[in-house]
């Protein structure tokens, strides 16, 4: 039996809305639906071009006068933890990791609400109810896992400390969304979850861990630049981040190309006939 990949997906642009990372900026996204039997191929291909997944949609920032948001990933083979990251690893060594299918639970939602109410009370997810949360976790057309981290509670029973929704790509792990117990923030739990994903990728022989977007000048995203062997997708290619201070969030009316040109340069999965 022989078949070909489907007709190229359609790309759309969202209406401008306030940027969650840079105050006073307006955000716009280029996106396409992620569905069907070739969803994994599309996710693999577009993730290598700066796109991120949200449920059954792939998106990439495409703001009219700003190109500050840069997709970031860690080269697993070259990564070396800093002293502070080694301390974070040690401080959280009591945690137990378990990878499960993408299925939402009440315990996850309770932790998610506590995390949002403490750290992102004014964010775009602040009003998300349990049904919307379940959709975020469960509506995935690709190979995804929920990575749970538990600690032994004072009553001797396991207590959920952190959760990460993770996609398994053909070249790495993509950390779609993570949240954790805000009471353990002083233990650098968020850093630990990234370190553990680097460990998982290394054990699986996967070369990259995708961290989402890094935004120069944004306090919310600055921590990602603390990881060594970090690459950012800029000017149509992956490149070493170098000195984070060399990247600017300044706007310019010619900083982004027209949408039609952006779409024309997107590389889609091989559409030649394949055996199956």
Coordinates of C-alpha atoms in Angstrom, one line a residue:
X1 CA 0.0 0.0 0.0
X2 CA 1.3 3.5 -0.9
X3 CA 0.0 6.8 0.4
X4 CA 1.1 10.4 0.4
X5 CA 1.0 13.1 3.1
X6 CA -2.2 15.2 3.0
X7 CA -2.6 18.6 1.4
X8 CA -0.5 21.3 3.2
X9 CA -2.2 22.6 6.3
X10 CA -3.8 26.0 6.4
X11 CA -2.2 28.7 8.5
X12 CA -4.1 31.5 10.3
X13 CA -3.3 34.6 12.4
X14 CA -4.9 35.5 15.7
X15 CA -6.2 38.9 16.4
X16 CA -3.8 41.1 18.4
X17 CA -4.1 40.9 22.2
X18 CA -1.9 42.2 25.1
X19 CA 1.4 40.4 25.4
X20 CA 1.8 38.4 28.6
X21 CA 5.6 38.8 28.6
X22 CA 6.3 42.5 27.6
X23 CA 4.1 45.2 29.1
X24 CA 2.6 47.6 26.5
X25 CA 3.1 45.2 23.6
X26 CA 0.5 43.5 21.5
X27 CA 0.8 39.8 20.7
X28 CA -0.2 38.0 17.5
X29 CA 0.2 34.3 16.7
X30 CA 0.5 32.3 13.5
X31 CA -1.2 28.9 14.0
X32 CA -2.4 25.8 12.3
X33 CA -4.6 22.8 13.3
X34 CA -2.9 19.6 14.5
X35 CA -5.0 16.6 13.6
X36 CA -5.2 13.4 11.7
X37 CA -2.8 10.5 11.2
X38 CA 0.1 12.9 10.3
X39 CA -0.2 15.0 13.4
X40 CA 3.1 13.7 14.8
X41 CA 5.0 14.4 11.7
X42 CA 3.7 17.9 11.6
X43 CA 4.5 18.4 15.3
X44 CA 8.0 17.1 14.8
X45 CA 8.6 19.3 11.8
X46 CA 7.2 22.6 13.0
X47 CA 8.7 22.2 16.5
X48 CA 12.1 22.4 14.8
X49 CA 10.9 25.7 13.3
X50 CA 10.0 27.5 16.5
X51 CA 6.4 26.4 16.8
X52 CA 4.8 25.2 20.1
X53 CA 1.8 22.9 20.7
X54 CA -1.4 23.9 22.7
X55 CA -3.9 21.0 22.6
X56 CA -4.6 20.4 18.9
X57 CA -3.0 23.6 17.6
X58 CA 0.6 24.5 16.7
X59 CA 1.5 28.2 17.0
X60 CA 4.4 30.6 16.7
X61 CA 4.5 34.3 17.7
X62 CA 4.1 36.5 14.6
X63 CA 3.8 40.0 16.0
X64 CA 3.5 43.0 13.6
X65 CA 6.4 45.0 15.1
X66 CA 8.2 42.7 17.5
X67 CA 10.2 39.5 17.2
X68 CA 11.4 39.2 20.8
X69 CA 9.9 35.7 21.6
X70 CA 12.5 33.1 20.7
X71 CA 11.9 29.4 20.9
X72 CA 14.6 27.8 23.1
X73 CA 16.0 24.3 23.5
X74 CA 18.9 22.7 25.3
X75 CA 21.5 20.6 23.5
X76 CA 21.5 17.6 25.9
X77 CA 24.9 16.2 25.0
X78 CA 26.6 19.6 25.7
X79 CA 24.7 20.6 28.8
X80 CA 26.6 21.0 32.0
X81 CA 24.7 22.1 35.2
X82 CA 25.8 25.1 37.1
X83 CA 26.6 25.0 40.8
X84 CA 23.2 26.4 41.6
X85 CA 21.5 23.9 39.4
X86 CA 23.4 21.0 41.1
X87 CA 22.2 22.4 44.4
X88 CA 18.6 22.4 43.0
X89 CA 19.0 18.8 41.9
X90 CA 20.2 17.8 45.4
X91 CA 17.5 19.7 47.2
X92 CA 14.8 17.8 45.3
X93 CA 16.4 14.4 45.4
X94 CA 13.5 13.1 47.6
X95 CA 11.1 13.4 44.7
X96 CA 9.8 10.3 42.9
X97 CA 9.1 10.6 39.1
X98 CA 6.3 8.8 37.3
X99 CA 5.4 9.1 33.6
X100 CA 1.8 8.4 32.8
X101 CA -0.6 8.7 29.9
X102 CA -2.1 12.2 29.4
X103 CA -5.0 11.9 31.7
X104 CA -6.1 14.7 34.1
X105 CA -6.8 14.1 37.8
X106 CA -8.3 16.1 40.6
X107 CA -5.0 16.1 42.4
X108 CA -3.3 17.7 39.3
X109 CA -6.0 20.3 39.1
X110 CA -5.8 21.2 42.8
X111 CA -2.0 21.7 42.4
X112 CA -2.6 23.7 39.1
X113 CA -5.0 26.0 40.9
X114 CA -2.7 26.6 43.8
X115 CA 0.2 27.3 41.4
X116 CA -1.9 29.8 39.4
X117 CA -3.4 31.5 42.4
X118 CA 0.1 32.0 43.9
X119 CA 2.2 32.8 40.9
X120 CA 0.0 33.8 37.9
X121 CA -3.2 35.1 39.4
X122 CA -3.5 37.7 36.6
X123 CA -2.5 35.4 33.8
X124 CA -4.5 34.1 30.8
X125 CA -5.2 30.8 32.6
X126 CA -6.4 32.2 35.8
X127 CA -10.0 31.4 35.1
X128 CA -9.5 27.9 33.8
X129 CA -11.9 25.4 35.3
X130 CA -11.4 21.7 35.7
X131 CA -13.0 20.9 32.3
X132 CA -10.7 23.3 30.5
X133 CA -7.7 21.9 32.5
X134 CA -8.7 18.3 31.4
X135 CA -8.8 19.5 27.8
X136 CA -5.3 21.0 28.1
X137 CA -3.9 17.7 29.4
X138 CA -5.9 15.2 27.4
X139 CA -6.6 16.8 24.0
X140 CA -3.3 15.7 22.3
X141 CA -3.1 14.1 18.9
X142 CA 0.6 13.3 19.4
X143 CA 2.7 11.2 21.6
X144 CA 2.5 12.9 25.0
X145 CA 3.2 12.0 28.6
X146 CA 2.3 13.5 32.0
X147 CA 5.4 13.5 34.2
X148 CA 4.4 13.6 37.9
X149 CA 6.8 14.3 40.8
X150 CA 5.7 13.2 44.2
X151 CA 7.2 13.7 47.7
X152 CA 6.3 11.9 50.9
X153 CA 3.9 14.0 52.9
X154 CA 4.0 14.6 56.7
X155 CA 1.4 11.8 57.0
X156 CA 3.6 9.4 55.2
X157 CA 1.5 9.4 52.0
X158 CA 2.8 10.6 48.6
X159 CA 2.0 14.2 47.9
X160 CA 2.0 15.7 44.3
X161 CA 4.8 18.3 44.1
X162 CA 5.1 19.0 40.3
X163 CA 3.5 18.1 37.0
X164 CA 4.8 18.5 33.4
X165 CA 2.9 17.8 30.2
X166 CA 5.6 16.6 27.8
X167 CA 5.5 15.8 24.1
X168 CA 7.9 13.2 22.8
X169 CA 9.3 14.4 19.5
X170 CA 11.6 12.6 17.1
X171 CA 14.5 14.7 18.2
X172 CA 13.7 15.5 21.8
X173 CA 11.3 16.3 24.6
X174 CA 9.0 19.3 24.4
X175 CA 7.9 20.7 27.8
X176 CA 4.5 21.9 26.9
X177 CA 3.4 23.1 30.3
X178 CA 4.6 22.6 33.9
X179 CA 3.4 23.6 37.3
X180 CA 4.4 22.9 40.8
X181 CA 3.8 23.3 44.5
X182 CA 4.5 27.0 45.2
X183 CA 5.6 26.1 48.8
X184 CA 8.6 24.4 47.2
X185 CA 9.6 27.3 45.0
X186 CA 12.5 28.1 47.4
X187 CA 13.9 24.7 46.5
X188 CA 14.1 25.7 42.8
X189 CA 11.6 23.0 41.9
X190 CA 11.0 24.5 38.4
X191 CA 14.7 24.2 37.7
X192 CA 14.7 20.7 38.9
X193 CA 11.9 19.6 36.5
X194 CA 13.9 20.9 33.6
X195 CA 17.1 19.2 34.8
X196 CA 15.2 15.9 35.1
X197 CA 13.8 16.3 31.6
X198 CA 17.4 16.7 30.4
X199 CA 18.2 13.5 32.3
X200 CA 15.3 11.7 30.7
X201 CA 16.3 12.8 27.2
X202 CA 19.9 11.8 27.7
X203 CA 18.8 8.3 28.9
X204 CA 16.5 8.0 25.8
X205 CA 19.2 9.2 23.4
X206 CA 17.3 12.3 22.4
X207 CA 19.4 15.3 21.5
X208 CA 17.2 18.2 22.7
X209 CA 14.8 19.4 25.4
X210 CA 12.5 22.2 24.1
X211 CA 11.7 24.8 26.8
X212 CA 9.2 27.0 25.1
X213 CA 9.8 30.7 24.5
X214 CA 12.6 32.8 25.9
X215 CA 12.0 36.6 25.8
X216 CA 14.9 38.9 26.4
X217 CA 14.0 41.6 29.0
X218 CA 11.1 39.5 30.4
X219 CA 11.6 38.6 34.1
X220 CA 9.1 35.7 33.7
X221 CA 11.4 34.0 31.0
X222 CA 14.8 35.0 32.2
X223 CA 15.5 31.7 34.0
X224 CA 15.8 29.8 30.7
X225 CA 19.0 31.7 29.8
X226 CA 20.6 30.1 32.9
X227 CA 20.8 26.7 31.2
X228 CA 24.1 26.0 29.4
X229 CA 24.1 24.7 25.8
X230 CA 20.9 26.7 25.1
X231 CA 19.9 27.4 21.5
X232 CA 17.3 29.9 20.2
X233 CA 15.4 29.9 16.9
X234 CA 16.2 33.2 15.3
X235 CA 16.4 34.4 11.7
X236 CA 15.1 31.1 10.5
X237 CA 17.7 28.8 12.2
X238 CA 18.8 27.4 15.5
X239 CA 21.8 29.2 17.0
X240 CA 23.6 29.3 20.3
X241 CA 22.2 31.9 22.5
X242 CA 25.6 33.4 23.2
X243 CA 25.4 36.3 25.6
X244 CA 21.7 36.9 26.5
X245 CA 22.4 40.6 26.8
X246 CA 23.1 40.7 23.0
X247 CA 19.5 39.9 22.3
X248 CA 17.0 42.8 22.4
X249 CA 13.3 43.1 22.8
X250 CA 13.2 46.5 21.0
X251 CA 10.6 46.9 18.4
X252 CA 11.1 48.0 14.8
X253 CA 8.5 48.4 12.0
X254 CA 10.5 46.1 9.7
X255 CA 11.4 43.5 12.4
X256 CA 9.0 40.9 11.0
X257 CA 8.2 39.7 7.5
X258 CA 4.7 39.7 6.0
X259 CA 2.7 36.7 7.0
X260 CA 2.6 35.3 3.5
X261 CA 6.4 35.3 3.4
X262 CA 6.6 33.6 6.7
X263 CA 4.2 30.8 5.7
X264 CA 6.1 30.3 2.4
X265 CA 9.3 29.6 4.2
X266 CA 7.8 27.0 6.5
X267 CA 9.2 23.5 5.8
X268 CA 6.5 20.8 5.9
X269 CA 7.0 17.1 6.3
X270 CA 8.1 15.2 3.2
X271 CA 5.1 15.0 0.8
X272 CA 6.6 12.4 -1.5
X273 CA 4.9 9.0 -1.6
X274 CA 5.9 6.8 1.3
X275 CA 5.4 3.0 1.8
X276 CA 3.1 2.0 4.6

